[in-house]
Coordinates of C-alpha atoms in Angstrom, one line a residue:
M1 CA 0.0 0.0 0.0
A2 CA 1.5 3.4 -1.0
Y3 CA 2.0 6.3 1.4
S4 CA -0.9 8.7 2.0
T5 CA -1.1 11.7 -0.4
G6 CA -3.6 13.6 1.6
T7 CA -6.3 13.5 4.3
L8 CA -9.9 13.5 2.8
A9 CA -11.9 13.7 6.0
Q10 CA -11.7 13.3 9.8
G11 CA -14.4 12.2 12.2
C12 CA -14.8 10.9 15.7
F13 CA -13.8 7.3 14.6
G14 CA -10.7 8.1 12.5
K15 CA -9.5 9.6 9.3
V16 CA -9.9 8.9 5.6
Y17 CA -6.9 9.2 3.3
R18 CA -6.6 9.2 -0.5
Q19 CA -4.1 6.4 -1.3
K20 CA -3.2 3.9 -4.0
Y21 CA -4.8 0.5 -3.5
N22 CA -4.2 -2.3 -5.9
D23 CA -3.1 0.1 -8.6
T24 CA -6.1 2.4 -8.3
W25 CA -7.0 5.4 -6.1
A26 CA -9.0 4.6 -3.0
A27 CA -10.4 6.3 0.0
I28 CA -8.6 4.5 2.9
K29 CA -10.4 4.8 6.2
K30 CA -8.1 4.3 9.2
V31 CA -9.8 3.7 12.6
P32 CA -7.8 3.2 15.8
Q33 CA -8.4 -0.3 17.0
Q34 CA -9.6 0.7 20.5
L35 CA -12.4 2.9 19.0
I36 CA -14.4 0.1 17.3
D37 CA -14.9 -3.4 18.5
R38 CA -14.8 -6.5 16.3
K39 CA -18.6 -7.0 16.3
D40 CA -19.2 -3.5 15.0
L41 CA -16.5 -3.9 12.3
E42 CA -18.0 -7.2 11.1
R43 CA -21.4 -5.5 10.9
E44 CA -19.9 -2.6 8.8
C45 CA -18.3 -5.1 6.5
E46 CA -21.6 -7.0 6.1
V47 CA -23.4 -3.7 5.3
Y48 CA -21.0 -2.9 2.5
N49 CA -21.3 -6.4 1.1
K50 CA -25.0 -6.2 1.0
S51 CA -25.2 -2.7 -0.4
D52 CA -23.7 -3.1 -3.9
H53 CA -25.2 -0.3 -5.9
P54 CA -23.9 2.6 -8.1
N55 CA -25.2 5.2 -5.5
I56 CA -23.6 3.5 -2.5
V57 CA -19.9 3.7 -1.8
K58 CA -18.1 0.4 -2.6
L59 CA -15.8 -1.6 -0.3
L60 CA -12.8 -2.6 -2.4
G61 CA -11.3 -5.4 -0.3
N62 CA -10.8 -7.0 3.1
I63 CA -10.5 -5.0 6.2
T64 CA -7.0 -5.4 7.8
L65 CA -5.2 -4.4 11.0
E66 CA -2.0 -2.4 10.5
G67 CA -0.1 -0.5 13.2
G68 CA -3.0 -0.7 15.7
K69 CA -5.5 0.7 13.2
W70 CA -8.2 -0.9 11.2
I71 CA -7.7 -0.3 7.4
I72 CA -10.9 -0.1 5.4
P73 CA -10.4 0.4 1.6
L74 CA -13.3 2.2 0.0
E75 CA -14.1 3.5 -3.5
F76 CA -12.6 6.9 -4.1
I77 CA -15.2 9.4 -5.5
S78 CA -13.6 12.2 -7.5
G79 CA -16.0 14.9 -6.6
E80 CA -17.3 16.9 -3.6
D81 CA -19.8 16.5 -0.8
L82 CA -23.3 18.1 -0.7
E83 CA -22.2 20.3 2.2
T84 CA -19.9 22.1 -0.1
I85 CA -22.3 22.2 -3.0
I86 CA -25.2 23.6 -0.9
F87 CA -23.5 25.8 1.6
K88 CA -20.0 26.6 0.2
V89 CA -20.9 27.7 -3.3
S90 CA -17.7 29.6 -3.9
K91 CA -15.7 26.4 -3.4
S92 CA -18.0 24.1 -5.4
K93 CA -17.2 23.0 -9.0
I94 CA -20.8 21.7 -9.6
Q95 CA -23.4 24.0 -11.2
L96 CA -26.8 23.3 -9.7
T97 CA -28.8 23.5 -12.9
P98 CA -32.3 21.9 -12.7
S99 CA -31.0 19.0 -14.7
N100 CA -28.0 18.4 -12.4
K101 CA -30.1 18.9 -9.3
G102 CA -32.5 16.2 -10.6
T103 CA -29.7 13.8 -11.3
I104 CA -28.2 14.3 -7.8
I105 CA -31.5 13.9 -5.9
I106 CA -32.7 10.9 -7.9
G107 CA -29.3 9.2 -7.4
M108 CA -29.2 9.6 -3.6
C109 CA -32.8 8.5 -3.3
E110 CA -32.1 5.4 -5.4
G111 CA -29.2 4.6 -3.1
L112 CA -31.3 5.0 0.0
L113 CA -34.1 2.9 -1.5
H114 CA -31.5 0.1 -2.2
L115 CA -30.2 0.2 1.4
H116 CA -33.8 0.0 2.8
S117 CA -34.5 -2.9 0.4
K118 CA -31.7 -4.8 2.1
D119 CA -33.0 -4.0 5.6
I120 CA -30.2 -1.5 6.2
V121 CA -30.8 1.8 8.1
H122 CA -28.0 4.4 7.4
Q123 CA -28.6 6.3 10.7
D124 CA -26.4 9.3 9.8
L125 CA -27.6 10.8 6.6
K126 CA -26.4 14.4 6.2
P127 CA -24.9 16.5 3.4
E128 CA -21.4 15.6 4.4
N129 CA -22.2 11.9 3.9
I130 CA -23.3 12.3 0.3
M131 CA -20.7 12.7 -2.4
V132 CA -21.3 14.0 -5.9
E133 CA -19.0 12.8 -8.7
H134 CA -17.7 15.5 -11.0
D135 CA -18.6 15.2 -14.7
T136 CA -21.4 12.6 -14.1
N137 CA -23.1 14.2 -11.1
R138 CA -23.5 10.7 -9.7
A139 CA -24.6 10.9 -6.1
V140 CA -23.0 8.4 -3.7
I141 CA -24.0 7.7 -0.1
I142 CA -20.9 7.2 2.0
D143 CA -19.9 6.5 5.6
L144 CA -21.8 3.3 6.5
G145 CA -19.9 2.9 9.8
L146 CA -23.1 3.6 11.8
A147 CA -25.4 1.8 9.5
K148 CA -27.4 -1.1 11.0
F149 CA -29.6 -3.9 10.0
F150 CA -33.2 -3.5 11.0
R151 CA -35.4 -6.6 11.0
H152 CA -38.6 -7.2 12.9
G153 CA -38.2 -4.1 14.9
L154 CA -34.8 -5.1 16.2
N155 CA -31.5 -3.3 15.3
S156 CA -27.9 -4.3 15.3
A157 CA -26.4 -1.0 16.5
V158 CA -27.0 1.8 18.9
D159 CA -28.5 5.1 17.8
M160 CA -25.7 7.6 17.1
G161 CA -26.7 9.7 14.2
N162 CA -26.4 13.5 13.8
E163 CA -29.2 15.4 15.6
A164 CA -29.3 18.1 13.0
Y165 CA -30.9 15.6 10.6
S166 CA -32.8 13.6 13.2
A167 CA -36.6 13.0 12.8
P168 CA -39.0 14.3 15.5
E169 CA -39.5 10.9 17.0
V170 CA -35.8 10.4 17.4
L171 CA -35.2 13.8 19.0
Q172 CA -38.1 13.1 21.4
R173 CA -36.5 9.7 22.2
S174 CA -39.9 8.1 21.5
S175 CA -38.6 5.8 18.8
Q176 CA -35.3 4.3 17.6
R177 CA -33.8 5.2 14.3
S178 CA -35.5 3.4 11.4
R179 CA -36.1 3.5 7.7
R180 CA -38.7 6.2 8.3
S181 CA -36.1 8.4 10.1
D182 CA -33.7 8.0 7.2
V183 CA -36.5 9.1 4.9
W184 CA -37.1 12.2 7.1
A185 CA -33.4 13.1 6.9
M186 CA -33.3 12.6 3.2
G187 CA -36.3 14.9 2.8
K188 CA -34.6 17.7 4.8
I189 CA -31.4 17.3 2.7
I190 CA -33.5 17.6 -0.6
A191 CA -35.2 20.7 0.7
E192 CA -31.9 22.3 1.7
L193 CA -30.4 21.4 -1.7
C194 CA -33.4 22.9 -3.6
A195 CA -33.5 26.1 -1.4
R196 CA -29.8 26.5 -0.8
I197 CA -30.4 27.4 2.9
R198 CA -29.9 25.6 6.2
L199 CA -33.2 24.6 7.8
Y200 CA -33.7 24.7 11.5
T201 CA -34.5 21.1 12.4
P202 CA -37.4 21.6 14.8
S203 CA -39.2 23.8 12.3
V204 CA -39.1 21.2 9.5
C205 CA -42.6 20.0 8.6
P206 CA -44.8 19.9 5.5
D207 CA -46.0 23.6 6.0
K208 CA -42.4 24.8 6.3
I209 CA -41.4 22.9 3.2
K210 CA -44.4 24.4 1.2
E211 CA -43.3 27.9 2.5
T212 CA -39.7 27.2 1.5
L213 CA -40.0 25.3 -1.8
R214 CA -43.4 26.7 -2.9
D215 CA -44.1 25.2 -6.3
Q216 CA -40.6 23.6 -7.0
P217 CA -40.8 20.1 -8.5
F218 CA -39.7 18.2 -5.4
C219 CA -42.0 20.1 -2.9
H220 CA -44.8 17.5 -2.8
A221 CA -42.4 14.5 -2.4
V222 CA -40.5 16.2 0.4
C223 CA -43.7 17.1 2.2
R224 CA -44.5 13.4 2.4
M225 CA -41.0 12.6 3.5
V226 CA -40.9 15.0 6.5
E227 CA -44.4 14.2 7.8
P228 CA -44.0 14.4 11.7
N229 CA -46.4 11.6 12.2
L230 CA -44.4 8.4 11.8
T231 CA -47.4 6.4 10.7
R232 CA -48.2 8.8 7.9
R233 CA -44.7 9.4 6.7
A234 CA -44.0 7.9 3.3
S235 CA -41.4 5.2 2.8
M236 CA -38.8 5.4 0.1
T237 CA -40.8 2.7 -1.9
E238 CA -43.9 4.9 -1.7
V239 CA -42.2 8.2 -2.6
I240 CA -39.6 7.1 -5.2
S241 CA -42.0 7.5 -8.1
D242 CA -42.7 11.1 -7.1
I243 CA -38.9 11.7 -6.9
R244 CA -38.2 10.3 -10.3
R245 CA -41.1 12.3 -11.8
A246 CA -39.9 15.5 -10.2
G247 CA -36.4 15.0 -11.4
G248 CA -37.4 15.8 -15.0
T249 CA -40.3 17.0 -17.0
G250 CA -40.1 13.9 -19.2
V251 CA -40.7 10.3 -18.4
V252 CA -38.4 8.6 -15.9
T253 CA -38.4 4.8 -15.9
N254 CA -36.3 2.2 -13.9
T255 CA -36.5 -1.1 -15.6
P256 CA -34.3 -4.2 -15.6
I257 CA -31.8 -4.5 -18.5
Q258 CA -32.3 -7.2 -21.0
R259 CA -29.0 -9.0 -21.6
E260 CA -29.3 -8.6 -25.4
H261 CA -29.3 -4.8 -24.9
L262 CA -25.9 -4.8 -23.4
K263 CA -22.9 -5.4 -25.6
P264 CA -20.7 -8.1 -23.9
P265 CA -17.4 -6.8 -22.7
S266 CA -14.3 -7.8 -24.7
P267 CA -12.0 -10.2 -22.9
H268 CA -9.0 -7.9 -22.7
V269 CA -11.0 -4.9 -21.4
H270 CA -12.5 -6.6 -18.3
A271 CA -9.9 -9.3 -17.7
R272 CA -8.9 -7.7 -14.4
N273 CA -12.5 -7.8 -13.2
R274 CA -12.8 -11.5 -13.8
S275 CA -9.4 -12.4 -12.4
P276 CA -8.7 -9.8 -9.6
S277 CA -5.2 -9.6 -8.2
P278 CA -5.0 -11.0 -4.6
L279 CA -5.5 -8.5 -1.8
N280 CA -2.5 -7.6 0.4
R281 CA -3.7 -8.9 3.7
A282 CA -2.0 -8.1 7.0
P283 CA -1.7 -10.9 9.5
S284 CA -4.8 -10.5 11.6
P285 CA -7.3 -12.9 13.2
F286 CA -10.0 -10.6 11.7
N287 CA -9.0 -11.5 8.2
R288 CA -9.3 -15.2 8.9
D289 CA -12.9 -14.9 10.1
L290 CA -14.1 -12.1 7.9
P291 CA -16.7 -13.4 5.4
P292 CA -15.3 -13.2 1.8
L293 CA -16.5 -10.4 -0.4
N294 CA -18.6 -11.6 -3.4
R295 CA -17.2 -9.0 -5.7
S296 CA -14.1 -7.8 -7.5
P297 CA -11.8 -5.5 -5.5
S298 CA -11.6 -3.2 -8.5
P299 CA -13.5 0.2 -8.4
L300 CA -16.7 0.9 -10.2
N301 CA -16.1 0.7 -13.9
W302 CA -18.0 3.7 -15.4
E303 CA -17.8 4.2 -19.1
R304 CA -19.6 6.4 -21.6
S305 CA -20.8 5.1 -24.8
P306 CA -18.6 6.3 -27.7
R307 CA -20.3 9.1 -29.7
Q308 CA -20.2 9.1 -33.4
N309 CA -18.3 11.9 -35.2
L310 CA -21.4 13.4 -36.7
R311 CA -19.5 16.1 -38.6
A312 CA -17.7 13.5 -40.6
L313 CA -21.1 12.1 -41.9
N314 CA -22.1 13.1 -45.3
P315 CA -25.6 12.7 -46.8
R316 CA -26.0 10.3 -49.6
P317 CA -27.5 11.4 -52.9
A318 CA -30.6 9.5 -52.1
L319 CA -31.6 12.3 -49.7
H320 CA -32.4 14.4 -52.8
H321 CA -34.9 11.9 -54.1
S322 CA -38.6 12.0 -53.3
P323 CA -39.2 10.4 -49.9
S324 CA -41.3 7.2 -49.6
P325 CA -44.8 7.5 -48.0
Q326 CA -43.4 5.7 -44.8
R327 CA -40.5 8.1 -44.6
T328 CA -42.8 11.1 -45.1
E329 CA -45.0 9.9 -42.2
D330 CA -42.0 9.4 -39.9
R331 CA -40.7 12.8 -40.8
K332 CA -44.0 14.5 -40.0
K333 CA -44.2 12.6 -36.7
N334 CA -40.8 13.9 -35.5
Q335 CA -40.8 17.3 -37.3
A336 CA -40.7 19.1 -33.9
L337 CA -37.3 17.6 -33.1
V338 CA -35.7 16.8 -36.5
P339 CA -34.9 19.6 -39.0
T340 CA -36.7 19.2 -42.3
G341 CA -33.8 20.3 -44.5
G342 CA -32.5 23.6 -45.7
A343 CA -29.4 24.9 -47.3
D344 CA -27.0 22.8 -45.2
L345 CA -28.1 19.1 -45.7
T346 CA -25.0 17.9 -43.9
Q347 CA -26.0 19.6 -40.7
D348 CA -29.6 18.4 -41.0
F349 CA -28.4 14.9 -41.5
A350 CA -26.1 15.1 -38.5
K351 CA -29.0 16.3 -36.3
M352 CA -31.2 13.6 -37.5
R353 CA -28.6 10.9 -36.6
L354 CA -28.2 12.4 -33.2
Y355 CA -32.0 12.4 -32.7
Q356 CA -32.2 8.7 -33.8
E357 CA -29.3 7.8 -31.4
A358 CA -30.9 9.6 -28.5
A359 CA -34.4 8.2 -29.1
K360 CA -33.2 4.6 -29.5
D361 CA -34.7 2.2 -26.9
L362 CA -36.7 4.9 -25.2
P363 CA -40.2 3.9 -23.9
C364 CA -41.7 7.1 -25.2
S365 CA -41.3 9.8 -27.9
L366 CA -39.0 12.7 -27.1
P367 CA -41.0 15.8 -26.1
A368 CA -40.3 19.1 -27.8
T369 CA -39.2 20.6 -24.5
G370 CA -38.5 18.4 -21.5
R371 CA -36.2 15.8 -20.0
V372 CA -36.3 12.0 -20.3
V373 CA -34.2 9.7 -18.1
V374 CA -34.2 6.0 -18.5
R375 CA -32.4 3.7 -16.1
R376 CA -32.0 0.0 -16.6
F377 CA -30.2 -2.5 -14.3
E378 CA -29.5 -6.1 -13.9
E379 CA -29.1 -7.7 -10.4
K380 CA -27.3 -10.9 -9.6
N381 CA -26.7 -12.5 -6.2
G382 CA -28.3 -9.6 -4.5
G383 CA -26.0 -6.9 -6.1
V384 CA -26.2 -4.7 -9.2
E385 CA -24.2 -6.3 -12.0
T386 CA -24.9 -3.9 -14.9
W387 CA -26.5 -0.5 -14.9
E388 CA -27.3 2.0 -17.6
Q389 CA -28.6 5.6 -17.6
K390 CA -29.6 7.5 -20.7
E391 CA -30.6 11.2 -20.3
V392 CA -32.0 13.4 -23.1
V393 CA -32.9 17.1 -22.5
T394 CA -34.8 19.0 -25.2
R395 CA -35.7 22.6 -25.6
D396 CA -37.8 24.2 -28.3
G397 CA -37.4 21.1 -30.5
K398 CA -33.6 20.8 -30.1
I399 CA -31.5 18.3 -28.2
V400 CA -29.5 20.4 -25.7
K401 CA -28.1 17.6 -23.6
Y402 CA -27.5 13.9 -24.2
N403 CA -25.7 11.5 -21.8
D404 CA -25.4 7.7 -22.1
V405 CA -23.6 6.3 -19.1
K406 CA -23.0 2.6 -18.5
F407 CA -21.7 0.7 -15.4
N408 CA -20.5 -2.9 -15.5
N409 CA -19.5 -4.7 -12.3
K410 CA -19.1 -8.2 -13.9

């Protein structure tokens, strides 16, 4: 393991460093041995193993004991936390456009939904514990050290979360932290992200959210999330559709990927994923008893689909011929988004090819003005194996943004 190149964060349980780990950058969490017992460490490892998702930070290998400190190798997110984005605008590199804001909010809610589907309560959701990746705006929930399993009303850890993002029933000590208290914390985070202000915790309620967000897209969903009455508060399963809808003016879907839609990876590209190099394990009794990880130690493999060089495309002479009835019908159907010709046929043809590429495999037609986001994923052994997101933003009949991001954890 290489020497540290810088401290990323510091908390009551230790520090996080940016270091090289198995030839890739990682966020190495170092916790003094006396600050965390073996049982809690085993629970943390199990939480990471069960929460394999693009919006949850990834454990890269076994936890080891070196120099009296537990060494926890985690995925390094090249970005910044929400605390910086919301409250330290001058230091942030991320522009909170409506589109970026929607991507961030949907991502962190998808991550929390996945945790809850695995009976995991985060316990300590706050802006500092949500990272946003530069370039992709992928939101990643981090710091699962206090996360606990919650089954049949019983939990595997004590309540130790931040009071600034604690639900009313937690502050009143009338209930332990649960999935619903996580939902309340996420609702407050979304409201602060949308309004760019710090909300006073005891004042947070549906009326306060309506006063703060007014008619903003996420207002209705957040009101359901911060409902003081625990029995009437929405779960992530109940509110996720509202979140996805509010994240864009188009249609947002979340459907499983069909294997034939994904191009199989070439052997030389993903050879490391299939045959990972052995982890450098320090001699520790914890290593011998730690349950093995059911995943490659390599970091998340994000890749963008290659775009065609549209400028190099030239129209064929056939474009000057009279169109067939079928082509005329298709042209009329999409005339709001595809140029109908003009002096520069090369430019028209390029725009048509871009439209065809963007509209491919979408469950709906592209609106003249709006945003369409489609997510597809494939799960295997309880974890996300492949994941895709296509985003198309249109304005006045023109495509102003097009992203096609793919994740492969095979």
